[in-house]
């Protein structure tokens, strides 16, 4: 179960990096 959480966390983390890279282009900080 712990390994599943790590795998899901890694996938979500890489997925969030792709989303944030796009959001930062659209949203000025």
Coordinates of C-alpha atoms in Angstrom, one line a residue:
X1 CA 0.0 0.0 0.0
X2 CA 2.9 2.4 0.8
X3 CA 4.4 1.6 -2.6
X4 CA 1.2 2.5 -4.3
X5 CA 1.0 5.8 -2.5
X6 CA 4.6 6.6 -3.6
X7 CA 3.8 5.7 -7.2
X8 CA 0.6 7.8 -7.2
X9 CA 2.4 10.7 -5.5
X10 CA 5.2 10.5 -8.1
X11 CA 2.7 10.5 -11.0
X12 CA 0.7 13.4 -9.5
X13 CA 3.9 15.3 -8.8
X14 CA 5.1 15.1 -12.4
X15 CA 1.6 15.8 -13.6
X16 CA 1.3 18.9 -11.4
X17 CA 4.7 20.1 -12.7
X18 CA 3.3 20.0 -16.3
X19 CA 0.1 21.8 -15.2
X20 CA 2.0 24.5 -13.2
X21 CA 4.4 25.2 -16.1
X22 CA 1.3 26.0 -18.2
X23 CA -0.5 27.9 -15.4
X24 CA 2.5 30.1 -14.8
X25 CA 2.5 31.2 -18.4
X26 CA -1.2 32.1 -18.2
X27 CA -1.3 33.5 -14.6
X28 CA 1.2 36.2 -13.7
X29 CA 2.4 36.1 -10.1

